[in-house]
mmCIF file of C-alpha atoms in Angstrom:
data_model
loop_
_atom_site.group_PDB
_atom_site.id
_atom_site.type_symbol
_atom_site.label_atom_id
_atom_site.label_comp_id
_atom_site.label_asym_id
_atom_site.label_seq_id
_atom_site.Cartn_x
_atom_site.Cartn_y
_atom_site.Cartn_z
ATOM 1 C CA MET A 937 141.685 133.512 56.925
ATOM 2 C CA VAL A 938 138.564 131.424 57.528
ATOM 3 C CA SER A 939 138.396 130.507 53.848
ATOM 4 C CA SER A 940 141.613 128.521 54.219
ATOM 5 C CA ILE A 941 140.286 126.490 57.121
ATOM 6 C CA GLU A 942 140.071 122.808 56.301
ATOM 7 C CA LYS A 943 136.866 121.023 57.264
ATOM 8 C CA ARG A 944 136.439 117.287 57.078
ATOM 9 C CA ASP A 945 132.888 116.230 56.238
ATOM 10 C CA THR A 946 131.007 114.227 58.793
ATOM 11 C CA PRO A 947 130.593 110.527 57.981
ATOM 12 C CA ASP A 948 127.815 109.572 55.569
ATOM 13 C CA ALA A 949 124.593 108.616 57.282
ATOM 14 C CA THR A 950 121.294 107.211 56.102
ATOM 15 C CA PRO A 951 118.037 108.301 57.811
ATOM 16 C CA VAL A 952 116.040 105.524 59.419
ATOM 17 C CA ASN A 953 112.858 107.069 58.063
ATOM 18 C CA GLY A 954 111.873 109.894 55.733
ATOM 19 C CA ARG A 955 111.035 112.273 58.554
ATOM 20 C CA GLY A 956 114.579 113.255 59.539
ATOM 21 C CA GLY A 957 114.750 110.643 62.251
ATOM 22 C CA PRO A 958 117.877 109.133 63.760
ATOM 23 C CA ALA A 959 120.696 108.340 61.361
ATOM 24 C CA VAL A 960 122.583 105.116 61.010
ATOM 25 C CA SER A 961 126.229 105.296 59.927
ATOM 26 C CA LYS A 962 127.161 103.330 56.838
ATOM 27 C CA THR A 963 129.426 100.357 57.286
ATOM 28 C CA SER A 964 132.298 98.944 55.273
ATOM 29 C CA PRO A 965 131.719 95.786 53.243
ATOM 30 C CA ALA A 966 132.199 92.590 55.161
ATOM 31 C CA VAL A 967 135.789 91.469 55.503
ATOM 32 C CA GLY A 968 136.839 89.550 52.378
ATOM 33 C CA GLY A 969 133.523 90.397 50.715
ATOM 34 C CA GLY A 970 131.831 87.523 52.527
ATOM 35 C CA THR A 971 129.870 87.305 55.747
ATOM 36 C CA GLY A 972 132.566 88.624 58.067
ATOM 37 C CA PRO A 973 132.099 91.487 60.532
ATOM 38 C CA ARG A 974 130.941 94.836 59.155
ATOM 39 C CA LEU A 975 133.045 97.763 60.345
ATOM 40 C CA ARG A 976 132.276 101.490 60.412
ATOM 41 C CA ALA A 977 133.098 102.927 56.984
ATOM 42 C CA GLU A 978 134.326 106.204 58.475
ATOM 43 C CA LEU A 979 137.214 104.344 60.102
ATOM 44 C CA ASP A 980 138.689 103.760 56.638
ATOM 45 C CA GLY A 981 139.792 107.387 56.429
ATOM 46 C CA ILE A 982 141.401 107.595 59.851
ATOM 47 C CA PRO A 983 145.189 107.902 59.677
ATOM 48 C CA THR A 984 147.275 105.640 61.860
ATOM 49 C CA TYR A 985 149.155 107.456 64.608
ATOM 50 C CA LYS A 986 152.852 107.526 63.737
ATOM 51 C CA PRO A 987 155.164 107.418 66.755
ATOM 52 C CA GLY A 988 158.734 108.608 66.590
ATOM 53 C CA ARG A 989 161.016 105.875 65.294
ATOM 54 C CA PRO A 990 163.296 104.308 67.900
ATOM 55 C CA ALA A 991 167.047 104.120 67.590
ATOM 56 C CA ALA A 992 167.657 100.882 65.693
ATOM 57 C CA ALA A 993 169.568 98.198 67.557
ATOM 58 C CA GLY A 994 172.922 97.814 65.874
ATOM 59 C CA GLY A 995 172.106 100.639 63.478
ATOM 60 C CA PRO A 996 173.857 103.964 63.011
ATOM 61 C CA ALA A 997 171.287 105.928 65.042
ATOM 62 C CA ALA A 998 172.259 105.660 68.684
ATOM 63 C CA PHE A 999 169.963 108.357 70.072
ATOM 64 C CA LYS A 1000 166.195 108.718 69.835
ATOM 65 C CA LEU A 1001 165.173 112.358 69.491
ATOM 66 C CA SER A 1002 161.855 111.572 67.839
ATOM 67 C CA SER A 1003 159.258 111.213 70.618
ATOM 68 C CA ASN A 1004 159.813 114.121 73.045
ATOM 69 C CA GLU A 1005 160.757 111.732 75.823
ATOM 70 C CA ASN A 1006 162.708 112.680 78.925
ATOM 71 C CA PRO A 1007 166.237 111.288 78.418
ATOM 72 C CA TYR A 1008 166.817 110.753 82.136
ATOM 73 C CA PRO A 1009 165.976 107.412 83.795
ATOM 74 C CA PRO A 1010 163.418 107.260 86.624
ATOM 75 C CA LEU A 1011 164.542 108.597 89.990
ATOM 76 C CA PRO A 1012 165.629 105.908 92.487
ATOM 77 C CA GLY A 1013 162.673 106.671 94.770
ATOM 78 C CA VAL A 1014 160.228 106.266 91.898
ATOM 79 C CA MET A 1015 161.850 102.987 90.880
ATOM 80 C CA GLU A 1016 161.603 101.681 94.439
ATOM 81 C CA ARG A 1017 157.873 102.416 94.470
ATOM 82 C CA VAL A 1018 157.404 100.714 91.094
ATOM 83 C CA ILE A 1019 159.286 97.610 92.212
ATOM 84 C CA ALA A 1020 157.205 97.387 95.374
ATOM 85 C CA THR A 1021 153.951 97.692 93.434
ATOM 86 C CA ALA A 1022 155.058 95.124 90.857
ATOM 87 C CA GLY A 1023 154.632 92.454 93.507
ATOM 88 C CA ILE A 1024 150.853 92.897 93.489
ATOM 89 C CA PHE A 1025 150.024 93.262 89.812
ATOM 90 C CA HIS A 1026 147.990 90.073 89.936
ATOM 91 C CA ARG A 1027 145.358 92.393 91.450
ATOM 92 C CA TYR A 1028 143.314 94.973 89.571
ATOM 93 C CA PRO A 1029 144.422 98.579 90.074
ATOM 94 C CA ASP A 1030 142.381 101.098 92.026
ATOM 95 C CA LEU A 1031 139.586 101.936 89.569
ATOM 96 C CA SER A 1032 139.157 105.465 90.936
ATOM 97 C CA CYS A 1033 142.892 106.266 91.115
ATOM 98 C CA ALA A 1034 142.047 107.600 94.571
ATOM 99 C CA GLY A 1035 145.592 108.080 95.833
ATOM 100 C CA LEU A 1036 146.749 109.851 92.685
ATOM 101 C CA THR A 1037 143.599 111.959 92.474
ATOM 102 C CA GLU A 1038 144.052 113.094 96.076
ATOM 103 C CA GLU A 1039 147.709 113.939 95.437
ATOM 104 C CA LEU A 1040 146.816 115.957 92.326
ATOM 105 C CA ALA A 1041 143.966 117.782 94.040
ATOM 106 C CA GLY A 1042 146.356 118.846 96.787
ATOM 107 C CA ARG A 1043 149.125 119.764 94.362
ATOM 108 C CA PHE A 1044 146.859 122.053 92.300
ATOM 109 C CA ASP A 1045 144.537 123.141 95.134
ATOM 110 C CA VAL A 1046 141.375 121.969 93.396
ATOM 111 C CA PRO A 1047 138.418 119.848 94.565
ATOM 112 C CA LEU A 1048 138.810 116.095 94.223
ATOM 113 C CA GLU A 1049 135.768 116.073 91.957
ATOM 114 C CA HIS A 1050 137.586 118.311 89.456
ATOM 115 C CA VAL A 1051 140.378 115.796 88.768
ATOM 116 C CA ALA A 1052 140.079 112.952 86.251
ATOM 117 C CA THR A 1053 142.874 110.564 85.328
ATOM 118 C CA GLY A 1054 143.471 108.492 82.222
ATOM 119 C CA THR A 1055 145.965 106.679 80.026
ATOM 120 C CA GLY A 1056 148.165 109.642 79.228
ATOM 121 C CA SER A 1057 146.846 113.054 78.260
ATOM 122 C CA VAL A 1058 145.966 111.684 74.812
ATOM 123 C CA GLY A 1059 143.705 109.104 76.434
ATOM 124 C CA VAL A 1060 141.964 111.830 78.413
ATOM 125 C CA ALA A 1061 141.722 113.971 75.266
ATOM 126 C CA GLN A 1062 139.930 111.144 73.479
ATOM 127 C CA GLN A 1063 137.510 110.839 76.390
ATOM 128 C CA LEU A 1064 136.785 114.571 76.167
ATOM 129 C CA VAL A 1065 135.929 114.282 72.477
ATOM 130 C CA GLN A 1066 133.735 111.251 73.147
ATOM 131 C CA ALA A 1067 131.948 113.167 75.903
ATOM 132 C CA THR A 1068 131.237 116.250 73.792
ATOM 133 C CA ALA A 1069 131.148 115.473 70.068
ATOM 134 C CA GLY A 1070 129.543 112.980 67.723
ATOM 135 C CA PRO A 1071 128.217 112.826 64.152
ATOM 136 C CA GLY A 1072 127.184 116.302 62.998
ATOM 137 C CA ASP A 1073 129.414 118.067 65.529
ATOM 138 C CA GLU A 1074 132.736 119.844 64.994
ATOM 139 C CA VAL A 1075 136.056 119.931 66.840
ATOM 140 C CA ILE A 1076 138.406 122.849 66.144
ATOM 141 C CA TYR A 1077 142.183 122.820 66.476
ATOM 142 C CA ALA A 1078 145.222 124.454 64.920
ATOM 143 C CA TRP A 1079 147.143 122.638 62.216
ATOM 144 C CA ARG A 1080 149.755 121.450 62.298
ATOM 145 C CA SER A 1081 149.272 120.532 65.933
ATOM 146 C CA PHE A 1082 149.183 117.320 67.950
ATOM 147 C CA GLU A 1083 148.866 114.419 65.537
ATOM 148 C CA ALA A 1084 146.249 112.610 67.628
ATOM 149 C CA TYR A 1085 143.589 115.342 67.352
ATOM 150 C CA PRO A 1086 142.236 114.343 63.913
ATOM 151 C CA ILE A 1087 142.345 110.674 64.861
ATOM 152 C CA ILE A 1088 140.350 110.966 68.074
ATOM 153 C CA THR A 1089 137.907 113.362 66.413
ATOM 154 C CA GLN A 1090 137.146 110.984 63.542
ATOM 155 C CA ILE A 1091 136.787 108.040 65.891
ATOM 156 C CA SER A 1092 133.937 109.888 67.613
ATOM 157 C CA GLY A 1093 132.271 110.548 64.249
ATOM 158 C CA ALA A 1094 132.699 114.322 64.520
ATOM 159 C CA ALA A 1095 134.194 116.636 61.884
ATOM 160 C CA SER A 1096 137.639 118.195 62.219
ATOM 161 C CA VAL A 1097 138.049 121.921 61.585
ATOM 162 C CA LYS A 1098 141.754 122.546 61.042
ATOM 163 C CA VAL A 1099 142.824 126.185 61.329
ATOM 164 C CA PRO A 1100 146.243 126.881 59.762
ATOM 165 C CA LEU A 1101 149.054 128.155 61.946
ATOM 166 C CA THR A 1102 150.354 131.674 61.401
ATOM 167 C CA GLY A 1103 153.543 132.351 59.482
ATOM 168 C CA ALA A 1104 155.306 132.303 62.851
ATOM 169 C CA GLU A 1105 154.166 128.675 63.388
ATOM 170 C CA ALA A 1106 151.748 129.745 66.150
ATOM 171 C CA HIS A 1107 148.010 129.427 66.806
ATOM 172 C CA ASP A 1108 145.839 131.882 64.867
ATOM 173 C CA LEU A 1109 143.313 132.379 67.652
ATOM 174 C CA ASP A 1110 141.314 135.008 65.764
ATOM 175 C CA ALA A 1111 140.763 132.576 62.893
ATOM 176 C CA MET A 1112 139.926 129.808 65.358
ATOM 177 C CA ALA A 1113 137.293 132.009 67.010
ATOM 178 C CA ASP A 1114 135.900 132.921 63.579
ATOM 179 C CA ALA A 1115 135.582 129.196 62.808
ATOM 180 C CA VAL A 1116 133.165 128.552 65.689
ATOM 181 C CA THR A 1117 129.642 127.634 64.580
ATOM 182 C CA ASP A 1118 126.568 126.232 66.274
ATOM 183 C CA ARG A 1119 128.036 122.785 65.512
ATOM 184 C CA THR A 1120 131.246 123.422 67.476
ATOM 185 C CA ARG A 1121 131.509 121.335 70.614
ATOM 186 C CA LEU A 1122 135.201 121.384 71.554
ATOM 187 C CA ILE A 1123 138.346 123.392 70.788
ATOM 188 C CA PHE A 1124 141.888 122.169 71.457
ATOM 189 C CA VAL A 1125 144.597 124.742 72.190
ATOM 190 C CA CYS A 1126 147.962 122.986 72.422
ATOM 191 C CA ASN A 1127 150.164 125.248 74.548
ATOM 192 C CA PRO A 1128 153.093 124.866 73.838
ATOM 193 C CA ASN A 1129 152.121 123.601 70.421
ATOM 194 C CA ASN A 1130 153.328 120.189 69.320
ATOM 195 C CA PRO A 1131 155.299 120.048 66.997
ATOM 196 C CA THR A 1132 156.307 123.716 66.642
ATOM 197 C CA GLY A 1133 156.940 124.574 70.319
ATOM 198 C CA THR A 1134 155.265 127.982 70.024
ATOM 199 C CA VAL A 1135 153.023 129.355 72.762
ATOM 200 C CA VAL A 1136 149.871 131.379 73.282
ATOM 201 C CA ARG A 1137 150.270 134.211 75.772
ATOM 202 C CA ARG A 1138 147.770 135.377 78.366
ATOM 203 C CA ALA A 1139 146.284 138.451 76.690
ATOM 204 C CA GLU A 1140 145.582 136.742 73.360
ATOM 205 C CA LEU A 1141 144.254 133.609 75.046
ATOM 206 C CA GLU A 1142 141.870 135.590 77.242
ATOM 207 C CA ARG A 1143 140.597 137.550 74.224
ATOM 208 C CA PHE A 1144 139.993 134.257 72.458
ATOM 209 C CA LEU A 1145 138.159 132.740 75.426
ATOM 210 C CA ASP A 1146 135.949 135.829 75.622
ATOM 211 C CA ARG A 1147 134.783 135.107 72.059
ATOM 212 C CA VAL A 1148 134.049 131.410 72.575
ATOM 213 C CA PRO A 1149 130.453 130.589 73.605
ATOM 214 C CA GLY A 1150 130.135 129.256 77.125
ATOM 215 C CA ASP A 1151 128.681 125.950 75.926
ATOM 216 C CA VAL A 1152 131.809 125.113 73.894
ATOM 217 C CA LEU A 1153 134.535 123.288 75.817
ATOM 218 C CA VAL A 1154 138.039 124.736 75.410
ATOM 219 C CA VAL A 1155 140.756 122.210 76.224
ATOM 220 C CA LEU A 1156 144.173 123.646 77.066
ATOM 221 C CA ASP A 1157 146.587 120.839 76.261
ATOM 222 C CA GLU A 1158 149.604 121.564 78.460
ATOM 223 C CA ALA A 1159 151.670 118.407 78.058
ATOM 224 C CA TYR A 1160 154.858 120.502 78.022
ATOM 225 C CA ARG A 1161 153.897 123.061 80.656
ATOM 226 C CA GLU A 1162 156.926 122.411 82.880
ATOM 227 C CA PHE A 1163 159.330 123.521 80.125
ATOM 228 C CA ILE A 1164 157.812 127.009 79.755
ATOM 229 C CA ARG A 1165 160.004 129.928 80.841
ATOM 230 C CA ASP A 1166 157.994 132.742 79.233
ATOM 231 C CA ALA A 1167 156.241 134.570 82.079
ATOM 232 C CA GLU A 1168 153.512 135.783 79.702
ATOM 233 C CA VAL A 1169 152.232 132.252 79.113
ATOM 234 C CA PRO A 1170 149.395 131.566 81.561
ATOM 235 C CA ASP A 1171 149.029 128.471 83.670
ATOM 236 C CA GLY A 1172 145.868 126.865 82.353
ATOM 237 C CA THR A 1173 144.686 126.023 85.847
ATOM 238 C CA ASP A 1174 144.310 129.764 86.537
ATOM 239 C CA LEU A 1175 141.982 130.099 83.545
ATOM 240 C CA TYR A 1176 140.051 126.973 84.554
ATOM 241 C CA ARG A 1177 139.261 128.611 87.910
ATOM 242 C CA GLU A 1178 137.753 131.610 86.112
ATOM 243 C CA ARG A 1179 135.844 129.849 83.318
ATOM 244 C CA PRO A 1180 133.589 126.772 83.614
ATOM 245 C CA ASN A 1181 134.119 125.859 79.944
ATOM 246 C CA VAL A 1182 137.913 125.484 80.272
ATOM 247 C CA ALA A 1183 139.595 122.133 80.945
ATOM 248 C CA VAL A 1184 143.331 121.557 81.348
ATOM 249 C CA LEU A 1185 145.252 118.483 80.196
ATOM 250 C CA ARG A 1186 148.564 117.435 81.759
ATOM 251 C CA THR A 1187 150.731 114.333 81.512
ATOM 252 C CA PHE A 1188 153.413 112.439 83.403
ATOM 253 C CA SER A 1189 155.054 111.378 80.128
ATOM 254 C CA LYS A 1190 157.292 114.388 79.498
ATOM 255 C CA ALA A 1191 158.823 116.308 82.409
ATOM 256 C CA TYR A 1192 158.101 113.489 84.864
ATOM 257 C CA GLY A 1193 159.645 110.819 82.641
ATOM 258 C CA LEU A 1194 156.879 108.203 82.860
ATOM 259 C CA ALA A 1195 156.098 107.894 79.141
ATOM 260 C CA GLY A 1196 156.099 104.105 79.260
ATOM 261 C CA LEU A 1197 153.517 103.927 82.056
ATOM 262 C CA ARG A 1198 150.743 105.937 80.328
ATOM 263 C CA VAL A 1199 149.207 108.217 82.913
ATOM 264 C CA GLY A 1200 147.788 111.707 82.478
ATOM 265 C CA PHE A 1201 144.999 113.803 83.921
ATOM 266 C CA ALA A 1202 142.547 116.614 83.390
ATOM 267 C CA ILE A 1203 141.484 119.398 85.703
ATOM 268 C CA ALA A 1204 137.975 120.537 84.854
ATOM 269 C CA HIS A 1205 134.746 121.604 86.488
ATOM 270 C CA GLU A 1206 132.628 118.781 87.819
ATOM 271 C CA PRO A 1207 130.225 118.239 84.896
ATOM 272 C CA VAL A 1208 133.195 117.743 82.567
ATOM 273 C CA ALA A 1209 135.261 115.734 85.045
ATOM 274 C CA ALA A 1210 132.231 113.537 85.751
ATOM 275 C CA ALA A 1211 131.831 112.892 82.012
ATOM 276 C CA LEU A 1212 135.485 111.879 81.861
ATOM 277 C CA ARG A 1213 134.924 109.293 84.548
ATOM 278 C CA LYS A 1214 131.966 107.907 82.584
ATOM 279 C CA THR A 1215 133.985 107.557 79.375
ATOM 280 C CA ALA A 1216 137.107 106.102 81.009
ATOM 281 C CA VAL A 1217 138.221 102.557 80.214
ATOM 282 C CA PRO A 1218 137.738 100.610 83.474
ATOM 283 C CA PHE A 1219 141.059 99.908 85.208
ATOM 284 C CA GLY A 1220 142.888 101.689 82.380
ATOM 285 C CA VAL A 1221 145.602 103.227 84.563
ATOM 286 C CA SER A 1222 147.731 100.494 86.105
ATOM 287 C CA GLN A 1223 148.588 100.520 89.794
ATOM 288 C CA ILE A 1224 152.264 100.789 88.879
ATOM 289 C CA ALA A 1225 151.482 103.936 86.873
ATOM 290 C CA GLN A 1226 149.382 105.398 89.683
ATOM 291 C CA ASP A 1227 152.028 104.787 92.337
ATOM 292 C CA ALA A 1228 154.870 106.001 90.118
ATOM 293 C CA ALA A 1229 152.953 109.211 89.427
ATOM 294 C CA VAL A 1230 152.398 109.817 93.144
ATOM 295 C CA ALA A 1231 156.079 109.178 93.853
ATOM 296 C CA SER A 1232 157.028 111.563 91.036
ATOM 297 C CA LEU A 1233 154.845 114.333 92.422
ATOM 298 C CA ARG A 1234 156.516 113.908 95.792
ATOM 299 C CA ALA A 1235 159.942 114.092 94.115
ATOM 300 C CA GLU A 1236 158.959 117.081 92.009
ATOM 301 C CA THR A 1237 161.884 119.254 93.115
ATOM 302 C CA GLN A 1238 164.428 116.725 91.856
ATOM 303 C CA LEU A 1239 162.528 116.156 88.634
ATOM 304 C CA LEU A 1240 162.262 119.862 87.891
ATOM 305 C CA GLU A 1241 166.025 120.178 88.314
ATOM 306 C CA ARG A 1242 166.281 117.792 85.389
ATOM 307 C CA VAL A 1243 163.804 119.906 83.450
ATOM 308 C CA GLU A 1244 165.968 122.964 84.084
ATOM 309 C CA ALA A 1245 168.956 121.114 82.644
ATOM 310 C CA LEU A 1246 166.929 120.328 79.515
ATOM 311 C CA VAL A 1247 165.855 123.967 79.201
ATOM 312 C CA THR A 1248 169.525 124.970 79.352
ATOM 313 C CA GLU A 1249 170.272 122.472 76.583
ATOM 314 C CA ARG A 1250 167.313 123.823 74.607
ATOM 315 C CA THR A 1251 168.814 127.297 74.715
ATOM 316 C CA ARG A 1252 172.142 125.926 73.519
ATOM 317 C CA VAL A 1253 170.594 123.944 70.657
ATOM 318 C CA VAL A 1254 168.446 126.848 69.462
ATOM 319 C CA GLY A 1255 171.468 129.139 69.579
ATOM 320 C CA GLY A 1256 173.554 126.625 67.658
ATOM 321 C CA LEU A 1257 170.932 126.250 64.936
ATOM 322 C CA ALA A 1258 170.492 130.010 64.633
ATOM 323 C CA GLY A 1259 174.253 130.384 64.322
ATOM 324 C CA GLN A 1260 174.189 127.948 61.404
ATOM 325 C CA GLY A 1261 171.568 130.078 59.665
ATOM 326 C CA TRP A 1262 168.439 128.047 60.428
ATOM 327 C CA THR A 1263 165.121 129.749 61.183
ATOM 328 C CA VAL A 1264 163.898 128.274 64.459
ATOM 329 C CA PRO A 1265 160.482 129.224 65.898
ATOM 330 C CA GLU A 1266 160.646 130.338 69.517
ATOM 331 C CA THR A 1267 160.104 127.122 71.467
ATOM 332 C CA GLN A 1268 158.936 126.681 75.033
ATOM 333 C CA ALA A 1269 158.831 122.882 74.897
ATOM 334 C CA ASN A 1270 161.459 120.123 75.025
ATOM 335 C CA PHE A 1271 161.882 120.109 71.251
ATOM 336 C CA VAL A 1272 162.652 122.342 68.284
ATOM 337 C CA TRP A 1273 160.947 122.620 64.898
ATOM 338 C CA LEU A 1274 162.591 123.160 61.533
ATOM 339 C CA ARG A 1275 160.378 123.810 58.511
ATOM 340 C CA LEU A 1276 162.093 122.049 55.633
ATOM 341 C CA GLY A 1277 159.326 121.431 53.108
ATOM 342 C CA GLU A 1278 160.400 118.972 50.426
ATOM 343 C CA ARG A 1279 163.804 118.531 52.094
ATOM 344 C CA THR A 1280 162.257 117.051 55.238
ATOM 345 C CA LEU A 1281 162.885 113.375 54.575
ATOM 346 C CA ASP A 1282 166.408 114.028 53.310
ATOM 347 C CA PHE A 1283 167.200 115.916 56.497
ATOM 348 C CA ALA A 1284 165.790 113.111 58.654
ATOM 349 C CA ALA A 1285 167.909 110.584 56.758
ATOM 350 C CA ALA A 1286 171.010 112.719 57.265
ATOM 351 C CA CYS A 1287 170.326 112.869 60.997
ATOM 352 C CA GLU A 1288 169.862 109.106 61.157
ATOM 353 C CA ALA A 1289 173.168 108.593 59.369
ATOM 354 C CA ALA A 1290 174.785 110.870 61.951
ATOM 355 C CA GLY A 1291 173.399 108.836 64.852
ATOM 356 C CA VAL A 1292 170.119 110.488 65.834
ATOM 357 C CA MET A 1293 166.488 109.709 65.012
ATOM 358 C CA VAL A 1294 164.266 112.771 64.531
ATOM 359 C CA ARG A 1295 160.536 113.042 63.780
ATOM 360 C CA PRO A 1296 159.838 114.032 60.164
ATOM 361 C CA PHE A 1297 156.476 115.295 58.922
ATOM 362 C CA ALA A 1298 156.856 114.688 55.191
ATOM 363 C CA GLY A 1299 156.627 117.838 53.102
ATOM 364 C CA GLU A 1300 156.535 120.057 56.186
ATOM 365 C CA GLY A 1301 159.405 119.822 58.639
ATOM 366 C CA VAL A 1302 161.105 117.947 61.450
ATOM 367 C CA ARG A 1303 160.621 117.992 65.193
ATOM 368 C CA VAL A 1304 163.724 117.250 67.233
ATOM 369 C CA THR A 1305 163.623 116.416 70.938
ATOM 370 C CA ILE A 1306 166.128 118.010 73.287
ATOM 371 C CA GLY A 1307 168.040 115.032 74.639
ATOM 372 C CA GLU A 1308 171.373 114.182 76.181
ATOM 373 C CA THR A 1309 174.251 116.584 75.511
ATOM 374 C CA GLU A 1310 175.959 114.026 73.262
ATOM 375 C CA ALA A 1311 172.785 113.489 71.248
ATOM 376 C CA ASN A 1312 172.246 117.225 70.865
ATOM 377 C CA ASP A 1313 175.840 117.645 69.678
ATOM 378 C CA LEU A 1314 175.363 114.961 67.022
ATOM 379 C CA PHE A 1315 172.159 116.629 65.858
ATOM 380 C CA LEU A 1316 173.826 120.042 65.588
ATOM 381 C CA GLN A 1317 176.684 118.520 63.605
ATOM 382 C CA ALA A 1318 174.214 116.833 61.240
ATOM 383 C CA ALA A 1319 172.231 120.052 60.797
ATOM 384 C CA GLU A 1320 175.373 122.031 60.022
ATOM 385 C CA LYS A 1321 176.617 119.488 57.487
ATOM 386 C CA PHE A 1322 173.203 119.319 55.788
ATOM 387 C CA ARG A 1323 173.043 123.088 55.473
ATOM 388 C CA GLU A 1324 176.556 123.284 54.044
ATOM 389 C CA GLU A 1325 175.616 120.772 51.354
ATOM 390 C CA LEU A 1326 172.492 122.616 50.196
#
C-alpha cells in the first residue's frame, strides 16, 4: 500500500555555502518581470481553498448544502450576547481569550494551559503545522480528507504525504503508520473524515498510536464530533490524557452554528499548547466570537437537541439514498458522500437545477450537507431523478 502513497517534494532550496549550510528558498520572478516584490516560488503550486458555493440570489438553488453548516439560526441567548458585545467592538478583543479558555477548561476538565484557541479549527491546524514542520519535514494525512491539509502544509514549506483511503472510504491507518519516516513531524487523523463521513474506531486508533513515535504529533481533527453516534469511536480528549503526542481539534462552526464567527480550539499538552499561543495571530479571535462561543457552551443542551434532529435527518437521507440504489459510506458527520467519478459535475448541476447546492470534487464525488427537511427532500428527489436517467 505504501507504494501508492503520494509524496509532494519539498520546495527547491539553494545552499548558502558548499558545506551543507542553511538553505534559502528560491523565489518567483518579480511581479511583471520588473523590480516588483519577489514571492516564494513554492506558493505557486498551492491550490486555492474552494468553499462550498452559496445558493445564488434569484437563482434556482434555494438551499446551500455545500459547506456543512448548521441550518439553524443562532439561539436567542447567543444572539443577545453578540448584540451586547457589538457595542464595544471599537476595542481590541481579549488577546488571551481568557473567558473562553476558562469555560473550555472547565467543560473538558483539563488544565487552562492545555487549551489554545484560534480562528476556527483550520486556523489552529495551520498553527500546529507551523509549530512542527518546515522545509525538509513531512506531514501525513489520508486522502481524500480535509481540503485545507495540503494547503497549510505547503505554506509551511513541508512536504505532504497523502495516504489513499481504503475501498470503504476510510483511513488506512496501517498504511499511514508505514509511511512514517524520520522526517515525519505531524499526522492528521480527521475523525469523522471530511468529506466521506467515515470514522476510526478505538481499537484501530490505539493500535495506530502505538506505532507512531512519541516525537511525532498526532492531531485528531474532531470538527464533527458532536454528530457521532457510534459508541466505538473514541473521544479524542480521552486519548490526549493518555498520550503526550496527541492533540485534539474542535470547532464552534458545525454543531454550535458559529461558522461565520471563526472560532475553534485545541486541547493539547502544554508544550504543544504553548507553541500554539506563540504562532497565533494577535487578536485573531474577535470578542464577539469569544462571547458567542461561551454563550453557546452554556446553552449546550439546547444546541445538542438541534444536533439530534440533524442526526435523525441524516438517518432518513442515508436510508432514502440506499433505497434508490446508491452506495453510501457509513457517515457519522452532518453530511453524506457519494462517489460519482466522472459523473460528479453532472450530478452537482442536476442538484443545483433542483434547488440545492452541493459540494463537488471533480472526478471523485459529491459531499452533501444534511440541512433542513425541505432541502433534504429536494436533494433526495434530485438524486432519484439522476439515477433514473443513467
